[in-house]
Coordinates of N, CA and C in Angstrom, one line a residue:
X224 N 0.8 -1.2 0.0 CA 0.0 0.0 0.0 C 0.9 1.2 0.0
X225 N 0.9 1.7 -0.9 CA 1.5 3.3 -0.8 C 1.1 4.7 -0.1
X226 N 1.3 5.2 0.4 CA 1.1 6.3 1.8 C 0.9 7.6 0.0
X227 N -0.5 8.0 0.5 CA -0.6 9.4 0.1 C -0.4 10.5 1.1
X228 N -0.3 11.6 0.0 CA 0.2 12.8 0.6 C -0.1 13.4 2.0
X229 N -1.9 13.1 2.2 CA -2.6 12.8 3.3 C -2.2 12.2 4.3
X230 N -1.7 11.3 4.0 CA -1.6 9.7 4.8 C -0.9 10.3 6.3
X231 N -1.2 10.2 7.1 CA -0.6 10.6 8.6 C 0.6 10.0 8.8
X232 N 0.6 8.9 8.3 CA 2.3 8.0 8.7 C 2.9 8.5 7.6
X233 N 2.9 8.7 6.5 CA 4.2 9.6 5.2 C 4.6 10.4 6.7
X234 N 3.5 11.6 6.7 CA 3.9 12.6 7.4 C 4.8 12.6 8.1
X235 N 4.3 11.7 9.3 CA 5.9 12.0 10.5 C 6.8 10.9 10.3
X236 N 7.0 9.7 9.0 CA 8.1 9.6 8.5 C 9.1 10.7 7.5
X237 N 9.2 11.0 6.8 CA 9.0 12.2 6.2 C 9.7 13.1 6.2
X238 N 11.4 13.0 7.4 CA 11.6 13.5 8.2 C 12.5 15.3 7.2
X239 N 12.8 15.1 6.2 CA 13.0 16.4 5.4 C 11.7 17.2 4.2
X240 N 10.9 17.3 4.6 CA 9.7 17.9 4.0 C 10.3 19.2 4.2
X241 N 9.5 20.2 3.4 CA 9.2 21.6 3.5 C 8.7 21.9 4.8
X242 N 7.6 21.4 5.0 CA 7.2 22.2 6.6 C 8.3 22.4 7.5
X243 N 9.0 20.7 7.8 CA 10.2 20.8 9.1 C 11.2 21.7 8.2
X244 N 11.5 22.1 7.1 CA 12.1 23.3 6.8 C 11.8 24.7 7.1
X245 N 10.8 24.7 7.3 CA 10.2 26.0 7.8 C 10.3 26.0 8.7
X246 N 9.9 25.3 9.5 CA 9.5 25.2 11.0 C 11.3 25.6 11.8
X247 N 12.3 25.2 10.9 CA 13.4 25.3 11.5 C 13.9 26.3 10.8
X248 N 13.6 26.5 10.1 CA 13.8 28.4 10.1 C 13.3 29.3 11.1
X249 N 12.1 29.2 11.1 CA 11.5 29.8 12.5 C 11.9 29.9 13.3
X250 N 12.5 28.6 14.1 CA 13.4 28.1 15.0 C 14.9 29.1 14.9
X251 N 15.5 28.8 14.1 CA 16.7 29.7 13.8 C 16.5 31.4 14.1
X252 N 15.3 31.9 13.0 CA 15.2 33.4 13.2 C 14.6 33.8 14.5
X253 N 14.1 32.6 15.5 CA 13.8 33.2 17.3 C 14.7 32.9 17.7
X254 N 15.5 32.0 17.4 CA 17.0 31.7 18.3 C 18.2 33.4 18.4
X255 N 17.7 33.3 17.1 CA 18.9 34.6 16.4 C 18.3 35.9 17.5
X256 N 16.7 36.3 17.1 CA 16.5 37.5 17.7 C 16.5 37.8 18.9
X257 N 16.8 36.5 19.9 CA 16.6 36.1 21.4 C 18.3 36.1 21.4
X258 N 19.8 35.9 20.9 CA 21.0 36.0 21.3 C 21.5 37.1 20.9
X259 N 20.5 38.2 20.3 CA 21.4 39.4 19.5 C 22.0 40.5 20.5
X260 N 23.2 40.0 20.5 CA 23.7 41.0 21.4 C 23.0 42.5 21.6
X261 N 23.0 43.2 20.3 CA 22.3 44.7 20.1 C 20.8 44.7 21.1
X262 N 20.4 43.7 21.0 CA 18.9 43.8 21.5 C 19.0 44.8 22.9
X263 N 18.1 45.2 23.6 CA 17.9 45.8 24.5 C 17.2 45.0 25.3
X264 N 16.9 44.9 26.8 CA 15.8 44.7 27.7 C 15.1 43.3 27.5
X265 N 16.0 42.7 26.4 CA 15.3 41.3 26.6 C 15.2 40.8 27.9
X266 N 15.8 40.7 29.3 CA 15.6 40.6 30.5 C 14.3 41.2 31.0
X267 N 13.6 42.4 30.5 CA 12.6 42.8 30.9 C 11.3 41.8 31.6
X268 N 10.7 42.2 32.7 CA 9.6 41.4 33.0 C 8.5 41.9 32.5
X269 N 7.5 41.7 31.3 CA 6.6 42.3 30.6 C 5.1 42.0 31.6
X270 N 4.4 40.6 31.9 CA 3.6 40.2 32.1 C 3.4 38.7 32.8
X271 N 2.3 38.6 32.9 CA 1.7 37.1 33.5 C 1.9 36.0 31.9
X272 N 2.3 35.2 31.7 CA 1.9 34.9 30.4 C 0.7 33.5 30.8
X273 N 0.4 32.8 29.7 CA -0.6 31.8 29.3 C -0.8 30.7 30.9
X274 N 0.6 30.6 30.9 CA 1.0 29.2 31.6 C 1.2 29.4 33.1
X275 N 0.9 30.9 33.4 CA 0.5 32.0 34.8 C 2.0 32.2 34.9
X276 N 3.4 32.3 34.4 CA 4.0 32.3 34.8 C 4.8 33.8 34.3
X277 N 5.8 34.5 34.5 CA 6.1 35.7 34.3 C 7.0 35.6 32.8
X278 N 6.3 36.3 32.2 CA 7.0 36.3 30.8 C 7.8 37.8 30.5
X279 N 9.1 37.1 30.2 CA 10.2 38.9 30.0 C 10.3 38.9 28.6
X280 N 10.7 39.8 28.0 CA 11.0 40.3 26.4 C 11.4 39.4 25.4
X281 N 12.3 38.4 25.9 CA 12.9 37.2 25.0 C 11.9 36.1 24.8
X282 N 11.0 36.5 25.6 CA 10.1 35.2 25.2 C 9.0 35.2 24.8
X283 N 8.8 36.8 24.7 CA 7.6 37.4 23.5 C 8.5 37.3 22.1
X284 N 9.7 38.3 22.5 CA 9.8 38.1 20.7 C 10.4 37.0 20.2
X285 N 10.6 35.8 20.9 CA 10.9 34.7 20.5 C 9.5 33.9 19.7
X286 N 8.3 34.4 20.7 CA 7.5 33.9 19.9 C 6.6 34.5 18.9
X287 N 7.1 36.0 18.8 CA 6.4 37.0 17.3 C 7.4 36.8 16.3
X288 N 8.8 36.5 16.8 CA 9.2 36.1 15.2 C 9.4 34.6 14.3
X289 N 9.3 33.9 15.5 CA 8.5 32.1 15.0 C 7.3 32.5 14.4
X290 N 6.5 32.7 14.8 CA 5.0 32.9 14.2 C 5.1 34.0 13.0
X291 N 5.7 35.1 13.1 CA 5.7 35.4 11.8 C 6.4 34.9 10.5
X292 N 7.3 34.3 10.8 CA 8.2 33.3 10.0 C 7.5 32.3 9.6
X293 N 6.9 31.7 10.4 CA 5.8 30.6 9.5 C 4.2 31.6 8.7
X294 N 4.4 32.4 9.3 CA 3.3 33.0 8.3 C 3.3 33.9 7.1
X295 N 4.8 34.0 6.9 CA 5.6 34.6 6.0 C 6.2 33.4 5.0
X296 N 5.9 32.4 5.7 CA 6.6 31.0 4.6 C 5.6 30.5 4.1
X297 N 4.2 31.2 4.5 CA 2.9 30.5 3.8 C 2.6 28.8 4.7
X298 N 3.1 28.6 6.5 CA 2.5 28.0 6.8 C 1.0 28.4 7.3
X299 N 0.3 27.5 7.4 CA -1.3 28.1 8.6 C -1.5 27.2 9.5
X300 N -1.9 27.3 10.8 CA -2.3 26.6 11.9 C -2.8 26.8 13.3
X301 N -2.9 26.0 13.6 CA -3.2 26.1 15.2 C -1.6 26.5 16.2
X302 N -1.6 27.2 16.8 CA -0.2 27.4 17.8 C -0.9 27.1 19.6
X303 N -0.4 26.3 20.4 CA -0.5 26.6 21.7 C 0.8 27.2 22.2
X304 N 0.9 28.5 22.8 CA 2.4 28.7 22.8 C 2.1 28.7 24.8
X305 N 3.2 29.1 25.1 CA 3.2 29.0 26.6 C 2.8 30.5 27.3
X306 N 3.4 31.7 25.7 CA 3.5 32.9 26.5 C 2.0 33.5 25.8
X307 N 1.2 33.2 24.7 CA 0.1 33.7 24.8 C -1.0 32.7 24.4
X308 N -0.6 31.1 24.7 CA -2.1 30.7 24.7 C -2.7 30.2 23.3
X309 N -3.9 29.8 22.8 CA -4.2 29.4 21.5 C -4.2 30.7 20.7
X310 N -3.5 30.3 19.7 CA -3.2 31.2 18.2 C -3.6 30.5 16.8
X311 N -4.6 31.2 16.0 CA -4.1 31.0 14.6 C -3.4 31.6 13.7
X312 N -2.8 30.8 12.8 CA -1.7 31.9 11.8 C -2.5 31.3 10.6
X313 N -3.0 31.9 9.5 CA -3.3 32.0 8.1 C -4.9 31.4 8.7
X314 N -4.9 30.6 7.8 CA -6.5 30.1 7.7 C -6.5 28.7 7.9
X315 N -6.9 28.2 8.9 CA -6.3 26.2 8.6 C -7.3 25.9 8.2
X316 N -6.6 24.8 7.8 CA -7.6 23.3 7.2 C -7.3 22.3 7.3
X317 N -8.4 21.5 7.6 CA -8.0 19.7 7.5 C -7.5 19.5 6.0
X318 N -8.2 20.1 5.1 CA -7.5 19.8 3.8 C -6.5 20.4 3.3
X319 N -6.0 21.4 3.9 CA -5.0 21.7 3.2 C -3.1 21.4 4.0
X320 N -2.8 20.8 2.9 CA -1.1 19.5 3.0 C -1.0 20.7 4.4
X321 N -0.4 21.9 4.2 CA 0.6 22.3 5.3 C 0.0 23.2 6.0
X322 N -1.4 23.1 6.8 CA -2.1 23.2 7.8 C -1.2 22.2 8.9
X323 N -1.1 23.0 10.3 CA -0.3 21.9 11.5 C -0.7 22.1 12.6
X324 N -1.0 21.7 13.7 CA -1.1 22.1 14.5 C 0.4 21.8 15.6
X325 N 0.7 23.0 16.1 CA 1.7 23.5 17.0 C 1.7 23.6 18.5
X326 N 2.9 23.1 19.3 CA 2.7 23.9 20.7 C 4.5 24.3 20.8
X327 N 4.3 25.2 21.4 CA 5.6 26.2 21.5 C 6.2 27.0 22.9
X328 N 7.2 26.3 23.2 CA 7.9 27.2 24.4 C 8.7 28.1 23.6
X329 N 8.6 29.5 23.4 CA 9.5 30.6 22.9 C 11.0 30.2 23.9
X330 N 11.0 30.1 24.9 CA 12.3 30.2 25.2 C 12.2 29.5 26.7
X331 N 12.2 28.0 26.5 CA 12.4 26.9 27.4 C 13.8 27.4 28.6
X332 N 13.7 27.8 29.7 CA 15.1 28.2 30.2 C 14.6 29.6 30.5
X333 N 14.1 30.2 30.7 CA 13.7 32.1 30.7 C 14.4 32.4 31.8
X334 N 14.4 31.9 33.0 CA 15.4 32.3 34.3 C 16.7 32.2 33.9
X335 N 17.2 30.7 33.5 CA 18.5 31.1 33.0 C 19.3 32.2 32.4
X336 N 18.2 32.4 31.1 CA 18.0 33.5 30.1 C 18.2 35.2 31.2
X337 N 17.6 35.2 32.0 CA 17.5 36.1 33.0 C 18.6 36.3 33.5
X338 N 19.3 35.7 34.4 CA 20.8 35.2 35.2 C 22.1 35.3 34.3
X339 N 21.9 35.6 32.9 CA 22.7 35.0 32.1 C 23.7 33.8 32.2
X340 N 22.9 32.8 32.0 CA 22.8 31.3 32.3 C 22.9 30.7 30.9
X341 N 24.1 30.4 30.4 CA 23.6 30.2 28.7 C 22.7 28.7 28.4
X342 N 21.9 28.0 28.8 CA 21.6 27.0 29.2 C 19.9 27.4 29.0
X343 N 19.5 27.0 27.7 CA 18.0 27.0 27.3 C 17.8 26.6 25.7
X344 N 16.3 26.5 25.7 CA 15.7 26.1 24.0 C 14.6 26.7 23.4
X345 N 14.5 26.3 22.5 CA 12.9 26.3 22.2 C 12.4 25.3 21.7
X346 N 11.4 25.2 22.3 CA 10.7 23.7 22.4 C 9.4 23.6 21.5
X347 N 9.5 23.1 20.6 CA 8.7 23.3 19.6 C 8.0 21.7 19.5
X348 N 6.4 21.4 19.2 CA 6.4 20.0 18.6 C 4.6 20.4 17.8
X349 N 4.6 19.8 17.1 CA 3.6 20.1 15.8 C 3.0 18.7 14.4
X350 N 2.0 18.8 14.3 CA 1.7 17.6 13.7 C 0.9 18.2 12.7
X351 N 0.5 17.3 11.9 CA -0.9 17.8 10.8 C -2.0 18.3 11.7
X352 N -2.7 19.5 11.0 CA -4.2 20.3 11.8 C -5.3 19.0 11.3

């Protein structure tokens, strides 16, 4: 039996597709904008985030420039992130190939991150919507 494009097991066999290319772009351009030396105040304490926990500057724009990166690469989906909670980006669909659903730590480690502790990630995991 051959796996169509649909097929849920191609999928997460699959392991160099376009989407995980995106997705690790994404990954890259929040890594980048969360170690830029130039940045300012990424230690800042902004708010309560999703997860009740205190969310500072690196881990909002960790997760506005993931999200814009996939919505700039023409992904769409569901996001649960840690720092704002359920998100859509484009328009999902069950039918459409690169529709995904997402959950997202912007920046796994944020105390460290704080302390300057070089010791953190981003924690990303995502399937078909």
């Amino acid at each position: 039996m051959e796996a169509s494009k649909g097929d849920i097991t191609m999928w997460l066999y699959d392991s160099i597709d376009e989407i995980d290319l995106k997705i690790n772009k994404a990954l890259n351009r929040a890594k980048r904008a969360v170690t830029n030396p130039s940045e300012n105040n990424m230690k800042e304490k902004l708010s309560i985030n999703a997860a009740g926990q205190i969310a500072i500057r690196a881990d909002v724009v960790a997760e506005t420039v993931f999200l814009d990166t996939l919505s700039s690469e023409g992904l769409t989906g569901v996001m649960y992130s840690e720092e704002s909670g359920v998100k859509k980006f484009g328009n999902p669909s069950e039918s459409q190939a690169d529709s995904i659903i997402l959950l997202l730590d912007p920046l796994d480690g944020s105390q460290n991150y704080q302390k300057g502790i070089p010791f953190g990630c981003i924690s990303v995991a995502y399937g078909p919507y």
